[in-house]
PDB file of C-alpha atoms in Angstrom:
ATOM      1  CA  UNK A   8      39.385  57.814 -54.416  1.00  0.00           C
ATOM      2  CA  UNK A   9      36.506  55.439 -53.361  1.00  0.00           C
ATOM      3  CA  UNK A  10      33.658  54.551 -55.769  1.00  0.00           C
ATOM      4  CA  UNK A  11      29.923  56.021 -54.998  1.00  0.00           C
ATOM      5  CA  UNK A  12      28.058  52.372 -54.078  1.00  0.00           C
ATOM      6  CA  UNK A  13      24.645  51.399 -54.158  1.00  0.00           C
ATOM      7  CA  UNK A  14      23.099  52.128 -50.494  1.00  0.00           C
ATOM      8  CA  UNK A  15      19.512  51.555 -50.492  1.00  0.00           C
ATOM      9  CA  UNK A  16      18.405  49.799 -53.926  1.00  0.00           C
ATOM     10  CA  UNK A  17      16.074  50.527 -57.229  1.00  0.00           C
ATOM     11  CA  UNK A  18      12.260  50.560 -56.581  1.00  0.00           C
ATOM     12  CA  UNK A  19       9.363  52.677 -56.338  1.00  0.00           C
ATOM     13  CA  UNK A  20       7.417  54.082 -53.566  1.00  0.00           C
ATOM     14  CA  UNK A  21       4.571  52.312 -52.410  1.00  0.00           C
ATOM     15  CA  UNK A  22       2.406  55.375 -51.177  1.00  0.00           C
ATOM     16  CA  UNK A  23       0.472  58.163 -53.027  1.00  0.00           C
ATOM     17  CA  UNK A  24       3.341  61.156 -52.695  1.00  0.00           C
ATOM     18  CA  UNK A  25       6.943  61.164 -51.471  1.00  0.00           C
ATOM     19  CA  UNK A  26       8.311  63.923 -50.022  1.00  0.00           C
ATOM     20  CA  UNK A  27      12.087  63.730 -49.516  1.00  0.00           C
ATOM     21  CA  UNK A  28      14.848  66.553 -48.021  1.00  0.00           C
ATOM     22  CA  UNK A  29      18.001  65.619 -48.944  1.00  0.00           C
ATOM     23  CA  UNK A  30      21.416  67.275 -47.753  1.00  0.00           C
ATOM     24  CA  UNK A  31      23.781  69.066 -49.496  1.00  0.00           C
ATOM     25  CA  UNK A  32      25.567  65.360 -49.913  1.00  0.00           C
ATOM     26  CA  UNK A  33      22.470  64.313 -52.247  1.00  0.00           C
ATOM     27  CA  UNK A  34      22.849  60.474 -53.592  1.00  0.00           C
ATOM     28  CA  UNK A  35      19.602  60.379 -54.616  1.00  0.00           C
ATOM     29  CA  UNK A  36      18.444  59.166 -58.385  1.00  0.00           C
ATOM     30  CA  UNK A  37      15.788  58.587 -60.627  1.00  0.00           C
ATOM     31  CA  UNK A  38      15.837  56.052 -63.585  1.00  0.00           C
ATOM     32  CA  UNK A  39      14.356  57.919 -66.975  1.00  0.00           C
ATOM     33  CA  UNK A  40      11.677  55.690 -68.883  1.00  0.00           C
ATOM     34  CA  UNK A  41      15.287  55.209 -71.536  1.00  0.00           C
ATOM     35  CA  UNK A  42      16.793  53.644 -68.513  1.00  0.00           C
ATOM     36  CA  UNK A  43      19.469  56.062 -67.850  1.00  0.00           C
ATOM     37  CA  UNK A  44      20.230  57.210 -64.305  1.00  0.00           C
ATOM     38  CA  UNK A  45      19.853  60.619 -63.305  1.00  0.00           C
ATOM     39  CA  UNK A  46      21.089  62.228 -60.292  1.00  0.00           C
ATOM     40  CA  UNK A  47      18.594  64.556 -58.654  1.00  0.00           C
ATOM     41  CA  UNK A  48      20.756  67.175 -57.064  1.00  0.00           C
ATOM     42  CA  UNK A  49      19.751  69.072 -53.919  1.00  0.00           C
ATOM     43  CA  UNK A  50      19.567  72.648 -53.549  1.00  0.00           C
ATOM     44  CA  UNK A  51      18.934  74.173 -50.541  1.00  0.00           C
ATOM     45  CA  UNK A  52      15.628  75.157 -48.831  1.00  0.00           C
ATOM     46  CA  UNK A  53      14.178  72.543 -51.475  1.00  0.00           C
ATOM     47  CA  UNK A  54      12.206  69.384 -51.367  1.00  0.00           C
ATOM     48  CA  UNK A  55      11.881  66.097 -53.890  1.00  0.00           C
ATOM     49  CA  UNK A  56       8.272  65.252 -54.501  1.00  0.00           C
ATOM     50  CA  UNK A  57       8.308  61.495 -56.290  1.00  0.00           C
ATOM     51  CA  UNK A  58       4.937  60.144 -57.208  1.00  0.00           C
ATOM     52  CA  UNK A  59       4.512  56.655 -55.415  1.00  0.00           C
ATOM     53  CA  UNK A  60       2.559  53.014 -56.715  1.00  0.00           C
ATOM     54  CA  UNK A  61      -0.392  54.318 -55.643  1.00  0.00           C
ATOM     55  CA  UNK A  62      -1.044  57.621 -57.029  1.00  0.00           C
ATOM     56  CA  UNK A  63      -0.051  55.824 -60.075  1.00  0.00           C
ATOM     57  CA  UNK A  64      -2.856  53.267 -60.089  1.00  0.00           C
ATOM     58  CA  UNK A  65      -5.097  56.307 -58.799  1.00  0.00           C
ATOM     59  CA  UNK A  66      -4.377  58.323 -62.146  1.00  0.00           C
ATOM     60  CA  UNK A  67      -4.288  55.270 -64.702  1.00  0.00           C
ATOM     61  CA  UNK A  68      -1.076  55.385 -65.297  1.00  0.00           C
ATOM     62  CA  UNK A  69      -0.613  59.038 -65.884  1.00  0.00           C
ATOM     63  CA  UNK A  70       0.788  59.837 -63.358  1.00  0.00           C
ATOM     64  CA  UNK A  71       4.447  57.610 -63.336  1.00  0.00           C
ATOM     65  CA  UNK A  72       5.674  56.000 -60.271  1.00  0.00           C
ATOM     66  CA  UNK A  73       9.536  56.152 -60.489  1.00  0.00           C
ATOM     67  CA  UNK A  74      12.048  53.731 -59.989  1.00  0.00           C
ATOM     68  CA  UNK A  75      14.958  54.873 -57.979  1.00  0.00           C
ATOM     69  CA  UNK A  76      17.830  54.277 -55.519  1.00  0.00           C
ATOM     70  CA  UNK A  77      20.315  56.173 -53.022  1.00  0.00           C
ATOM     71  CA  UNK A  78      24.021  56.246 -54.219  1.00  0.00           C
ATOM     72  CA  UNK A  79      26.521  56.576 -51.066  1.00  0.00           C
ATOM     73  CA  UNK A  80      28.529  59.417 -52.194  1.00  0.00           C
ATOM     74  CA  UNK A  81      32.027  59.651 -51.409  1.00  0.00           C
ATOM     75  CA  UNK A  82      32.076  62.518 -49.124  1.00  0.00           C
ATOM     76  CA  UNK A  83      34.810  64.642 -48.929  1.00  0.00           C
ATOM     77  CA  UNK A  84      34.020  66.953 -46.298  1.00  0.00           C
ATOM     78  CA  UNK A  85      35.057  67.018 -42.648  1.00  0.00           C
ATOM     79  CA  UNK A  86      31.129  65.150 -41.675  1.00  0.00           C
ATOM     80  CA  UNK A  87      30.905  62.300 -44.113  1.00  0.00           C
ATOM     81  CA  UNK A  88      26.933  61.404 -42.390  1.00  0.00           C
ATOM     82  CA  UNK A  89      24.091  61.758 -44.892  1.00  0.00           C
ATOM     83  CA  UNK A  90      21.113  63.174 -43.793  1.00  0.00           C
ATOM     84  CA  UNK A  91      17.384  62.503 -45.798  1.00  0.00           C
ATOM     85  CA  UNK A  92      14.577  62.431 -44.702  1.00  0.00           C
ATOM     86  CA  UNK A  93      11.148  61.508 -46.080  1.00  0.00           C
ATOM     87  CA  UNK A  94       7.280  61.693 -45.581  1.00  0.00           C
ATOM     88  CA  UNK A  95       5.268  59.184 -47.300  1.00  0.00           C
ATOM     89  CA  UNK A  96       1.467  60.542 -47.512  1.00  0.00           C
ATOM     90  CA  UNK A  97      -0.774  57.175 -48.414  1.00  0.00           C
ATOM     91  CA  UNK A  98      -4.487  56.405 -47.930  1.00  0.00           C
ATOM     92  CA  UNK A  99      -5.987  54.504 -44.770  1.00  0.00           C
ATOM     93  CA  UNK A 100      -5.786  50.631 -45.322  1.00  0.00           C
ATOM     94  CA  UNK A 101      -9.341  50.243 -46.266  1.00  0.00           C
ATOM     95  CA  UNK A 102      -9.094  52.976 -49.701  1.00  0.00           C
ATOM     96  CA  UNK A 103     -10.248  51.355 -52.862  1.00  0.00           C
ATOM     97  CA  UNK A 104      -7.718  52.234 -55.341  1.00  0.00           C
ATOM     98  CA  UNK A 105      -9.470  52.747 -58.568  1.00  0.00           C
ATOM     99  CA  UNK A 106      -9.132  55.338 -61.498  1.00  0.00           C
ATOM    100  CA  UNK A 107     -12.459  57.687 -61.207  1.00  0.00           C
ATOM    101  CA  UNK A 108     -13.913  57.245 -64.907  1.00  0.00           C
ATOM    102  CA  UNK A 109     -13.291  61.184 -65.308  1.00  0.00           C
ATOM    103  CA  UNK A 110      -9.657  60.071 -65.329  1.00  0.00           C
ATOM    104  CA  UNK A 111      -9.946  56.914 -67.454  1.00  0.00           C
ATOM    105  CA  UNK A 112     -12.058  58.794 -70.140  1.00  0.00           C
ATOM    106  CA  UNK A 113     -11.603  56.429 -73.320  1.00  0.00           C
ATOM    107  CA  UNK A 114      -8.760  54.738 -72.758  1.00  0.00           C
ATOM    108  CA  UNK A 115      -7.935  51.739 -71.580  1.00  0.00           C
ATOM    109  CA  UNK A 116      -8.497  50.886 -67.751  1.00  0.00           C
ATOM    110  CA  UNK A 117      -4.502  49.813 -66.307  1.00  0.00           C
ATOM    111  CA  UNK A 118      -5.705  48.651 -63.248  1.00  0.00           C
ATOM    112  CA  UNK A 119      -8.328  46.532 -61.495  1.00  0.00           C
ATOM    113  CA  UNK A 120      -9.679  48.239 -57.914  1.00  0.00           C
ATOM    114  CA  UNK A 121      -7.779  47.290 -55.145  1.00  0.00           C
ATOM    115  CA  UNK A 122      -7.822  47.981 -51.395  1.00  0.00           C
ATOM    116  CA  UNK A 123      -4.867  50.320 -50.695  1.00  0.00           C
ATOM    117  CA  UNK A 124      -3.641  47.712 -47.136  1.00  0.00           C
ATOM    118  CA  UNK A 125      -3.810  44.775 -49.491  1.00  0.00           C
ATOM    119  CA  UNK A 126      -1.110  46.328 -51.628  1.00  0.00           C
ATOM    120  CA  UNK A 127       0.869  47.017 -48.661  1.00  0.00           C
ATOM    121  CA  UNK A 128       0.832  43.709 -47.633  1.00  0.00           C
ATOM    122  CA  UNK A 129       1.692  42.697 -51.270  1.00  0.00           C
ATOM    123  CA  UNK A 130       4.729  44.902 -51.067  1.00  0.00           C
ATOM    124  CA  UNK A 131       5.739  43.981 -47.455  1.00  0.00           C
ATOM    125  CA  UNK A 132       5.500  40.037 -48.302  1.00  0.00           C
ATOM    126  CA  UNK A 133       7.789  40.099 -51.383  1.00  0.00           C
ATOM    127  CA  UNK A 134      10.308  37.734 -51.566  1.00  0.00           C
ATOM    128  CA  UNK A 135      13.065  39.499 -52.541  1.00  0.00           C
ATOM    129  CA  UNK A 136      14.953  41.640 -50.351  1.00  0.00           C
ATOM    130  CA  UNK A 137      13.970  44.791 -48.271  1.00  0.00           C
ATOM    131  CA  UNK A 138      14.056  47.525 -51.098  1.00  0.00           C
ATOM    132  CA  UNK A 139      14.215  45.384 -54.313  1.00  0.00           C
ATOM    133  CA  UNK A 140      10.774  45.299 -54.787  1.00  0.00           C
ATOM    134  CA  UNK A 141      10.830  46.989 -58.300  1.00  0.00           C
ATOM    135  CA  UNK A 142       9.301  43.343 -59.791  1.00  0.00           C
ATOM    136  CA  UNK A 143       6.907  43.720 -56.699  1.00  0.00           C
ATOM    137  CA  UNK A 144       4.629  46.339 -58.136  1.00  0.00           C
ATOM    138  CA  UNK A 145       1.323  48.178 -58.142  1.00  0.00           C
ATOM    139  CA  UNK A 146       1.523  46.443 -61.815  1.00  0.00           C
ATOM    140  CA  UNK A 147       2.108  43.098 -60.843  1.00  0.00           C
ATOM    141  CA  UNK A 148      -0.394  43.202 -58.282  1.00  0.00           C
ATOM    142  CA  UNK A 149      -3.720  45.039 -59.716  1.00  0.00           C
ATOM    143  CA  UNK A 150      -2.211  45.221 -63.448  1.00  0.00           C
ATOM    144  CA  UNK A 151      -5.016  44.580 -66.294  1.00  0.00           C
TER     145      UNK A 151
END
């Protein structure tokens, strides 16, 4: 028996919603804010909706962008290919990002405004590698 490897690495999402179908194979997980690993299992006819960077700096924080990463299961059925597939909804390139006031109420403002293609590029231009961008965030770039 093979171990389950890493296949695409921890980060977060860098648009407003992800929407993600995943096969009965899943592979998918989500880090809890204690830093454990969970595996979110499919079931069928049902879709993963992960809140991305910038619905997080939209809400203030209230809204929590999640780190997570795609375990290669070992597969044990006659088609070992994964299917997923994902829709990432985000704003046009020239959307301030900035928590409406309503939102804010009396706490602290997390984030300065930001134009939503700047943090693109941010995210695109990172040094590190393709999908390791979780030190590469909406924090790190418009963080208060």
């Amino acid at each position: 028996m093979g171990e389950d490897v890493e296949g695409l690495g921890m980060h977060t999402d860098m648009s407003c919603l992800t929407i993600v179908y995943q096969d009965d194979i899943g592979g998918l997980q989500v880090r809890s804010k204690d830093g454990k690993w969970l595996n979110v299992d499919p079931f069928e006819e049902s879709l993963v909706v992960n809140i991305g960077d910038l619905l997080h700096a939209w809400s203030n924080g209230k809204l929590r962008s999640s780190e997570h990463r795609v375990i290669l299961k070992e597969c044990r059925n006659e088609n070992p290919n994964r299917v997923s597939l994902a829709f990432f909804w985000c704003f046009e390139d020239n959307k301030v990002i900035s928590a409406p006031n309503e939102v804010v109420g009396d706490e602290f403002r997390c984030y300065k405004p930001f134009l939503c293609g700047e943090y693109l590029k941010f995210r695109e231009n990172s040094e590190r590698g393709k999908f390791e961008k979780v030190g590469f965030t909406v924090k790190d770039f418009a963080g208060i």
